[in-house]
Coordinates of C-alpha atoms and ligand atoms in Angstrom, one line a residue:
X1 CA 103.6 71.0 -48.1
X2 CA 102.8 69.2 -45.0
X3 CA 99.5 67.1 -45.4
X4 CA 96.9 67.0 -42.3
X5 CA 96.4 63.8 -43.0
X6 CA 97.3 61.3 -40.8
X7 CA 99.8 59.1 -42.4
X8 CA 97.8 56.0 -42.2
X9 CA 95.1 57.7 -44.5
X10 CA 97.8 58.6 -47.0
X11 CA 98.7 55.1 -47.3
X12 CA 95.5 53.6 -48.2
X13 CA 95.6 56.3 -50.3
X14 CA 98.6 55.5 -52.0
X15 CA 97.0 51.6 -52.0
X16 CA 94.2 52.7 -53.8
X17 CA 95.8 54.5 -56.5
X18 CA 97.9 51.5 -57.0
X19 CA 94.8 49.3 -57.2
X20 CA 92.9 51.8 -59.3
X21 CA 96.0 51.5 -62.1
X22 CA 95.6 47.7 -61.6
X23 CA 91.6 48.3 -62.8
X24 CA 92.7 50.5 -65.4
X25 CA 94.5 47.9 -66.5
X26 CA 91.8 45.3 -66.9
X27 CA 94.2 41.8 -67.1
X28 CA 95.2 42.2 -63.7
X29 CA 91.6 41.8 -62.2
X30 CA 90.5 38.2 -62.0
X31 CA 86.8 38.1 -62.2
X32 CA 85.1 35.2 -60.5
X33 CA 84.0 34.1 -64.0
X34 CA 84.4 35.1 -67.4
X35 CA 82.3 34.4 -70.6
X36 CA 84.8 34.7 -73.4
X37 CA 84.3 35.7 -76.9
X38 CA 80.7 35.2 -77.7
X39 CA 78.3 37.9 -79.6
X40 CA 76.9 39.8 -76.9
X41 CA 73.6 41.4 -77.2
X42 CA 72.4 43.9 -75.0
X43 CA 69.0 45.7 -76.7
X44 CA 69.1 48.7 -74.3
X45 CA 72.3 50.5 -75.3
X46 CA 72.6 48.5 -78.8
X47 CA 75.5 46.5 -78.2
X48 CA 76.0 43.8 -80.9
X49 CA 79.5 42.7 -80.8
X50 CA 82.1 40.3 -79.8
X51 CA 82.8 40.8 -75.7
X52 CA 83.8 39.1 -73.2
X53 CA 81.8 39.2 -69.7
X54 CA 83.4 39.6 -66.3
X55 CA 81.0 38.5 -63.5
X56 CA 81.6 38.7 -59.7
X57 CA 79.5 37.6 -57.3
X58 CA 76.0 37.6 -58.7
X59 CA 76.8 40.7 -60.6
X60 CA 78.3 41.7 -64.3
X61 CA 81.2 43.6 -63.7
X62 CA 82.5 44.3 -67.1
X63 CA 81.8 43.9 -70.4
X64 CA 84.9 44.4 -72.6
X65 CA 86.2 44.4 -76.0
X66 CA 89.7 43.1 -74.3
X67 CA 90.4 39.5 -73.3
X68 CA 89.5 39.5 -69.5
X69 CA 90.7 37.3 -66.8
X70 CA 89.2 35.3 -64.7
X71 CA 89.1 32.2 -62.2
X72 CA 87.2 30.2 -64.5
X73 CA 86.6 31.4 -68.2
X74 CA 83.7 30.0 -70.3
X75 CA 84.4 30.1 -74.4
X76 CA 81.4 31.5 -75.9
X77 CA 82.8 31.6 -79.4
X78 CA 80.6 31.2 -82.1
X79 CA 77.8 31.6 -79.6
X80 CA 75.0 34.4 -78.9
X81 CA 75.4 35.6 -75.5
X82 CA 72.5 38.0 -74.1
X83 CA 70.4 38.5 -71.0
X84 CA 68.0 35.5 -69.8
X85 CA 64.8 35.6 -70.6
X86 CA 62.4 36.6 -68.2
X87 CA 59.0 35.2 -68.3
X88 CA 56.2 37.2 -66.8
X89 CA 53.4 35.0 -67.4
X90 CA 54.5 31.3 -65.9
X91 CA 51.7 29.1 -64.1
X92 CA 53.8 26.2 -63.5
X93 CA 56.2 26.9 -60.6
X94 CA 57.4 23.2 -59.3
X95 CA 61.2 22.6 -59.7
X96 CA 60.4 20.6 -63.0
X97 CA 58.5 23.8 -64.7
X98 CA 61.8 25.6 -64.0
X99 CA 64.0 23.1 -65.2
X100 CA 62.2 23.1 -68.6
X101 CA 62.1 26.8 -68.6
X102 CA 65.8 26.8 -67.7
X103 CA 66.4 24.9 -70.9
X104 CA 64.2 27.4 -73.0
X105 CA 66.8 30.2 -71.8
X106 CA 64.3 31.6 -69.0
X107 CA 66.3 32.7 -65.9
X108 CA 63.1 33.9 -64.5
X109 CA 59.7 32.8 -64.2
X110 CA 57.1 34.9 -62.6
X111 CA 53.2 34.3 -62.0
X112 CA 51.6 37.3 -63.1
X113 CA 48.5 36.7 -64.8
X114 CA 46.7 35.1 -61.9
X115 CA 49.0 35.3 -59.3
X116 CA 49.9 33.2 -56.2
X117 CA 46.8 32.2 -53.9
X118 CA 49.2 32.9 -50.7
X119 CA 52.3 34.8 -51.3
X120 CA 53.8 34.0 -48.0
X121 CA 53.6 30.5 -48.5
X122 CA 54.9 30.7 -52.0
X123 CA 58.0 32.8 -51.0
X124 CA 58.8 30.1 -48.1
X125 CA 57.7 27.2 -49.9
X126 CA 60.9 28.5 -52.0
X127 CA 63.1 30.0 -49.9
X128 CA 65.5 26.7 -49.7
X129 CA 66.5 27.5 -53.4
X130 CA 65.1 27.3 -57.0
X131 CA 67.0 26.7 -60.4
X132 CA 65.8 30.4 -61.7
X133 CA 64.6 33.2 -60.2
X134 CA 60.9 33.4 -59.4
X135 CA 57.9 36.0 -58.2
X136 CA 54.2 36.5 -58.3
X137 CA 51.5 38.9 -58.2
X138 CA 48.6 38.7 -55.4
X139 CA 45.9 36.4 -56.6
X140 CA 42.5 38.5 -56.8
X141 CA 40.4 35.6 -58.2
X142 CA 41.5 33.2 -55.3
X143 CA 40.7 35.9 -52.8
X144 CA 37.0 36.5 -54.5
X145 CA 36.6 32.4 -54.1
X146 CA 37.6 33.1 -50.5
X147 CA 35.1 35.6 -49.7
X148 CA 32.4 33.9 -51.3
X149 CA 33.6 30.9 -48.8
X150 CA 34.3 28.5 -51.7
X151 CA 38.1 28.6 -51.7
X152 CA 40.2 27.6 -54.3
X153 CA 41.7 24.1 -54.0
X154 CA 45.0 23.4 -52.9
X155 CA 47.4 23.1 -56.1
X156 CA 45.1 25.2 -58.3
X157 CA 45.1 29.0 -58.7
X158 CA 41.6 29.4 -60.4
X159 CA 38.4 29.3 -58.8
X160 CA 35.8 26.7 -60.2
X161 CA 32.8 28.1 -62.1
X162 CA 29.9 28.6 -59.2
X163 CA 28.6 31.4 -57.1
X164 CA 32.2 32.7 -56.3
X165 CA 32.5 33.4 -60.1
X166 CA 29.6 34.1 -61.3
X167 CA 27.4 36.3 -58.6
X168 CA 28.4 40.0 -57.9
X169 CA 30.4 40.6 -54.6
X170 CA 28.7 42.8 -51.4
X171 CA 30.5 46.0 -50.3
X172 CA 31.4 43.5 -47.4
X173 CA 32.9 41.0 -49.7
X174 CA 35.1 43.5 -51.6
X175 CA 36.3 44.5 -48.5
X176 CA 37.6 40.8 -47.6
X177 CA 39.2 40.8 -51.0
X178 CA 40.7 43.9 -50.7
X179 CA 42.0 43.0 -47.0
X180 CA 43.2 39.6 -48.4
X181 CA 44.9 41.2 -51.4
X182 CA 46.7 44.0 -49.0
X183 CA 48.4 41.0 -46.9
X184 CA 49.7 39.5 -49.9
X185 CA 51.1 43.0 -51.3
X186 CA 53.0 43.6 -47.9
X187 CA 54.5 39.8 -48.2
X188 CA 56.1 41.0 -51.6
X189 CA 53.6 40.4 -54.3
X190 CA 54.3 42.4 -57.6
X191 CA 51.0 43.5 -58.0
X192 CA 47.6 42.3 -58.2
X193 CA 46.9 39.5 -60.8
X194 CA 43.1 40.0 -62.3
X195 CA 41.9 36.9 -64.5
X196 CA 38.5 38.9 -64.9
X197 CA 37.2 36.4 -67.2
X198 CA 37.1 33.8 -64.9
X199 CA 35.0 35.9 -62.2
X200 CA 32.4 37.2 -64.8
X201 CA 30.1 38.0 -61.8
X202 CA 32.7 41.0 -61.0
X203 CA 31.1 44.4 -62.3
X204 CA 32.9 47.2 -63.5
X205 CA 32.8 49.4 -60.3
X206 CA 34.9 46.0 -58.5
X207 CA 37.2 45.8 -61.1
X208 CA 37.9 49.8 -60.6
X209 CA 37.9 49.2 -56.8
X210 CA 40.8 46.7 -57.3
X211 CA 42.5 48.8 -59.5
X212 CA 42.1 51.8 -57.1
X213 CA 43.8 49.4 -54.5
X214 CA 47.2 48.3 -56.9
X215 CA 47.5 52.1 -57.4
X216 CA 47.3 53.2 -53.9
X217 CA 50.6 50.7 -53.5
X218 CA 51.8 52.1 -56.8
X219 CA 51.8 48.8 -58.0
X220 CA 50.4 47.4 -61.4
X221 CA 47.5 44.9 -62.3
X222 CA 48.4 42.3 -64.5
X223 CA 45.2 41.3 -66.2
X224 CA 43.6 38.5 -68.4
X225 CA 40.3 40.9 -69.7
X226 CA 36.9 40.0 -69.3
X227 CA 36.1 38.8 -72.7
X228 CA 37.5 37.6 -76.3
X229 CA 36.4 37.7 -79.9
X230 CA 34.2 40.0 -81.8
X231 CA 31.0 39.8 -80.5
X232 CA 29.9 42.9 -78.4
X233 CA 30.8 42.5 -75.5
X234 CA 34.2 41.1 -76.5
X235 CA 37.7 42.1 -77.0
X236 CA 37.2 45.8 -77.8
X237 CA 35.1 46.5 -74.7
X238 CA 37.1 44.4 -72.6
X239 CA 40.5 46.0 -73.3
X240 CA 38.6 49.5 -73.0
X241 CA 37.4 48.5 -69.5
X242 CA 40.8 48.0 -68.4
X243 CA 42.4 50.4 -70.2
X244 CA 39.5 53.1 -68.4
X245 CA 40.7 51.5 -65.1
X246 CA 43.9 52.2 -65.4
X247 CA 43.4 56.0 -67.0
X248 CA 41.1 56.9 -63.6
X249 CA 43.2 55.2 -61.0
X250 CA 46.7 55.6 -62.1
X251 CA 47.6 52.1 -62.1
X252 CA 50.2 50.7 -64.5
X253 CA 48.3 47.8 -66.8
X254 CA 49.8 44.8 -68.3
X255 CA 47.2 43.1 -70.5
X256 CA 48.4 39.2 -70.9
X257 CA 47.9 37.3 -73.9
X258 CA 46.5 39.6 -76.3
X259 CA 46.8 36.7 -78.6
X260 CA 44.6 34.8 -77.3
X261 CA 42.4 37.6 -75.8
X262 CA 41.8 39.4 -79.1
X263 CA 41.9 36.9 -81.5
X264 CA 41.4 38.4 -85.0
X265 CA 40.9 41.5 -83.3
X266 CA 44.5 41.7 -81.8
X267 CA 45.8 44.5 -84.3
X268 CA 42.8 46.6 -83.6
X269 CA 43.5 45.8 -79.8
X270 CA 47.2 46.8 -80.3
X271 CA 46.4 50.2 -81.7
X272 CA 44.1 50.8 -78.5
X273 CA 47.2 50.0 -76.4
X274 CA 49.4 52.3 -78.6
X275 CA 46.9 55.0 -78.1
X276 CA 46.7 54.7 -74.5
X277 CA 50.4 54.7 -74.1
X278 CA 50.4 58.0 -76.4
X279 CA 48.4 59.5 -74.0
X280 CA 50.8 59.1 -71.1
X281 CA 49.1 55.6 -69.9
X282 CA 51.7 53.0 -68.4
X283 CA 49.8 49.7 -70.6
X284 CA 52.1 47.1 -71.9
X285 CA 50.9 43.6 -73.2
X286 CA 52.5 40.2 -74.6
X287 CA 51.8 37.1 -76.7
X288 CA 52.6 33.5 -76.8
X289 CA 53.6 32.0 -80.2
X290 CA 50.9 29.2 -80.6
X291 CA 47.7 29.1 -82.3
X292 CA 46.0 27.1 -79.3
X293 CA 45.2 28.5 -75.9
X294 CA 44.8 25.9 -72.5
X295 CA 42.6 26.6 -69.5
X296 CA 40.7 24.7 -67.2
X297 CA 38.0 23.1 -68.5
X298 CA 35.8 23.8 -65.3
X299 CA 36.4 27.2 -65.0
X300 CA 33.8 30.3 -65.6
X301 CA 35.6 30.7 -68.9
X302 CA 33.0 28.0 -70.2
X303 CA 29.7 29.3 -68.7
X304 CA 27.2 29.6 -71.8
X305 CA 28.1 31.3 -74.9
X306 CA 31.3 30.6 -75.3
X307 CA 31.2 28.7 -78.5
X308 CA 29.7 32.5 -80.1
X309 CA 32.5 34.6 -78.1
X310 CA 35.8 32.3 -79.0
X311 CA 34.4 31.4 -82.7
X312 CA 34.8 27.8 -81.8
X313 CA 33.0 24.2 -81.2
X314 CA 33.3 21.5 -79.1
X315 CA 35.6 19.7 -81.6
X316 CA 38.2 22.7 -81.2
X317 CA 38.9 21.4 -77.9
X318 CA 41.1 18.7 -77.1
X319 CA 42.9 17.1 -74.2
X320 CA 46.2 17.5 -73.8
X321 CA 47.3 14.1 -72.6
X322 CA 45.5 12.3 -75.5
X323 CA 44.6 14.5 -78.0
X324 CA 41.1 13.7 -77.5
X325 CA 38.5 16.1 -79.6
X326 CA 35.6 16.6 -77.3
X327 CA 31.9 16.2 -78.1
X328 CA 29.0 17.8 -76.4
X329 CA 28.3 14.9 -73.9
X330 CA 32.5 14.8 -72.9
X331 CA 32.6 18.6 -72.5
X332 CA 29.6 18.5 -70.4
X333 CA 30.7 15.9 -68.4
X334 CA 34.4 17.3 -68.0
X335 CA 32.7 21.0 -67.2
X336 CA 30.8 19.5 -64.5
X337 CA 33.8 17.7 -62.6
X338 CA 35.2 19.3 -59.7
X339 CA 38.5 17.3 -60.6
X340 CA 40.8 20.1 -62.5
X341 CA 41.4 19.1 -66.2
X342 CA 43.2 21.5 -68.6
X343 CA 41.9 21.9 -72.1
X344 CA 43.5 22.9 -75.6
X345 CA 41.3 25.6 -77.1
X346 CA 42.3 25.8 -80.9
X347 CA 41.0 29.1 -81.7
X348 CA 43.7 31.0 -83.6
X349 CA 45.5 31.1 -86.9
X350 CA 49.1 31.1 -87.7
X351 CA 49.1 34.6 -89.6
X352 CA 47.2 36.4 -86.9
X353 CA 49.6 35.2 -84.2
X354 CA 52.3 36.0 -86.1
X355 CA 51.4 39.6 -86.5
X356 CA 51.2 39.8 -82.8
X357 CA 54.8 38.5 -82.2
X358 CA 55.8 40.8 -84.5
X359 CA 54.4 44.1 -83.2
X360 CA 56.7 46.2 -81.6
X361 CA 54.4 47.1 -78.4
X362 CA 54.4 43.0 -77.9
X363 CA 56.6 41.2 -75.4
X364 CA 56.9 37.5 -75.1
X365 CA 55.3 35.7 -72.2
X366 CA 54.7 32.0 -72.2
X367 CA 51.5 31.4 -70.4
X368 CA 53.1 28.3 -69.5
X369 CA 51.7 25.4 -67.7
X370 CA 52.3 21.6 -68.6
X371 CA 50.2 20.1 -71.0
X372 CA 50.5 23.2 -73.6
X373 CA 54.1 23.3 -75.6
X374 CA 54.5 26.8 -74.7
X375 CA 55.6 25.6 -71.2
X376 CA 59.1 24.3 -72.5
X377 CA 59.4 25.9 -76.1
X378 CA 58.1 29.5 -76.1
X379 CA 61.4 31.1 -76.0
X380 CA 63.3 29.0 -78.5
X381 CA 60.5 28.9 -80.9
X382 CA 60.8 32.6 -80.9
X383 CA 64.6 32.3 -82.2
X384 CA 64.2 29.5 -84.7
X385 CA 60.9 30.2 -86.1
X386 CA 61.0 33.8 -86.4
X387 CA 64.6 35.0 -86.2
X388 CA 66.1 32.4 -87.8
X389 CA 63.4 30.8 -90.3
X390 CA 60.8 33.6 -91.2
X391 CA 63.7 36.2 -90.8
X392 CA 60.6 38.5 -89.3
X393 CA 62.5 39.5 -86.3
X394 CA 65.8 40.7 -85.9
X395 CA 67.8 39.1 -83.0
X396 CA 68.3 41.8 -81.2
X397 CA 64.4 42.5 -81.3
X398 CA 63.8 39.1 -80.4
X399 CA 66.2 39.5 -77.2
X400 CA 64.4 42.6 -76.4
X401 CA 60.8 41.3 -76.5
X402 CA 61.9 38.2 -74.2
X403 CA 64.2 40.0 -71.5
X404 CA 64.4 44.0 -71.3
X405 CA 61.0 44.5 -72.2
X406 CA 59.5 42.4 -69.3
X407 CA 62.2 43.9 -67.1
X408 CA 61.2 47.4 -68.0
X409 CA 57.3 46.4 -66.9
X410 CA 59.1 44.7 -63.6
X411 CA 60.6 48.2 -62.9
X412 CA 56.5 49.4 -62.2
X413 CA 56.7 46.6 -59.1
X414 CA 60.3 46.5 -57.9
X415 CA 63.5 48.5 -58.3
X416 CA 65.1 44.7 -59.2
X417 CA 63.4 45.4 -62.8
X418 CA 66.2 47.6 -63.3
X419 CA 69.1 45.4 -63.0
X420 CA 67.6 42.8 -65.1
X421 CA 67.5 41.9 -68.8
X422 CA 70.6 43.8 -69.7
X423 CA 74.4 43.0 -70.2
X424 CA 76.0 45.9 -68.6
X425 CA 78.1 46.4 -65.6
X426 CA 76.0 46.5 -62.2
X427 CA 73.5 44.1 -64.0
X428 CA 72.7 40.9 -62.4
X429 CA 74.6 38.1 -64.3
X430 CA 71.5 36.2 -65.7
X431 CA 72.9 35.4 -68.7
X432 CA 72.4 32.8 -71.5
X433 CA 74.6 31.6 -74.3
X434 CA 73.3 29.9 -77.1
X435 CA 73.9 28.8 -80.9
X436 CA 71.6 30.6 -83.5
X437 CA 72.1 27.9 -86.0
X438 CA 70.5 25.3 -83.6
X439 CA 68.5 26.6 -81.1
X440 CA 64.9 24.9 -81.3
X441 CA 61.5 24.6 -79.5
X442 CA 60.9 20.2 -79.6
X443 CA 57.7 20.3 -77.6
X444 CA 54.5 20.1 -79.6
X445 CA 50.6 19.5 -78.6
X446 CA 51.5 15.8 -78.2
X447 CA 54.7 16.0 -76.6
X448 CA 54.4 18.9 -74.7
X449 CA 57.3 18.9 -72.4
X450 CA 60.3 18.1 -74.4
X451 CA 62.8 20.3 -73.4
X452 CA 64.0 23.0 -76.1
X453 CA 67.6 22.4 -77.8
X454 CA 70.5 24.9 -78.3
X455 CA 71.1 26.8 -74.8
X456 CA 74.8 26.0 -74.3
X457 CA 75.1 28.1 -71.0
X458 CA 72.9 29.1 -68.6
X459 CA 73.8 31.6 -65.9
X460 CA 71.7 32.4 -63.3
X461 CA 72.8 35.2 -60.5
X462 CA 76.2 34.4 -61.8
X463 CA 76.1 30.6 -61.4
X464 CA 75.7 28.2 -64.4
X465 CA 72.6 26.1 -64.1
X466 CA 73.5 24.8 -68.1
X467 CA 76.9 24.1 -69.1
X468 CA 77.4 22.2 -72.5
X469 CA 73.9 21.9 -72.7
X470 CA 73.6 19.9 -69.8
X471 CA 71.9 20.7 -66.4
X472 CA 74.7 21.0 -63.5
X473 CA 73.4 18.9 -60.5
X474 CA 73.0 20.8 -57.2
X475 CA 72.8 24.1 -58.2
X476 CA 69.9 26.2 -57.1
X477 CA 70.9 30.2 -57.5
X478 CA 67.5 31.5 -58.2
X479 CA 66.2 34.4 -56.1
X480 CA 63.1 35.7 -55.3
X481 CA 61.8 38.6 -57.1
X482 CA 59.6 40.6 -55.0
X483 CA 58.3 44.3 -54.6
X484 CA 59.6 46.9 -51.7
X485 CA 57.2 48.9 -50.1
X486 CA 57.0 52.6 -51.6
Ligands
ZN501 ZN1 44.9 33.7 -69.5

């Protein structure tokens, strides 16, 4: 039978079938890069087996039990190979922060709790290249400070305690806050970051209005809730407030650091999150594996009553650089000083934190900023303390909490979330390979910026940024993670 197709098309089809045949035979395809022979963990599919991973460009092209061929082959025999960790709560966003994160296995570090003061500037400053991927929410606290004519100083993200944090906003000020947030969202913000505890003057109606704005863009709200501790109003009232705001507006909700916001009430707060989810609400949460918190000493978090709220006193506050424990006089001096000064708050205990970390609803996020060991050590601490030493988390569950769960949370903001946190064909090649026998955090309260150890390879967008445990020079493959407008 004579074909109606032109001969050139038939020739093309013949060529195509030959190349398809070659593809089926695997070994004749040369990938740009092959990660060979590691124990590959993919929490979504349950894969935990020795595999080769073939990477083409910045994408995982194949995951195979056969040996794959590549232009470059890196041997991962004896190593765990998993999706790179995604930190949804990383305040430090400078090159030095990204370096510390890379050694901790983090391939994407996002500022979601509070957000970027100005998202267009945040994105353009990083357009020349970064070590790892980055992104941010729109900063409600900063927009509110601007509406009160007390803008957040350059280089800082939180307003200092004053009228802009402690007074209710007028309808005109709320309009201005919303218009600033809209500009940020149109520039690619991944949602709205609301540090409600840092602006106690915001009443319940204002909070619902901001959730409404996020919902109108189908974007989530990330929030540091209004209050902490057992006093009423405290953690329970504050979790109720944001779950109610999510329910009545439809905005997806992420409650940051449930460990430090709920303290000893965390298991009850987690039951509230579970209950909201069981009734169909999109509510998620996270924790970091340390007993101390850290924040700015001149913020509204230290408005009168903080001792009763957190159940601590001056002596439980320490300066990160020196370890100096504070007295009342020293606290009052630093609280009144406009100069930003971080302070550690020792307000939790290890048993409570360990329970938070093990809860299946809890993903890991660092709340990283320099001065606290969580900046450099959060992720390897999970592997060392919970997987290897306590054996209280399986390797796959730990990897799930640090990669797949945050990627799934990101899907509410951007389709890019569906390509991250996975070792599957079509996924972004953000991959780490580490030695489970030696991986460990090294940062401490007295030495908070020691890099973690044990990451043999770290790949961002298919590019190795750490090889043989050492930083590769002049590689800046990080890409922005931004929302696309719905
Ligand atoms: Zn916070």
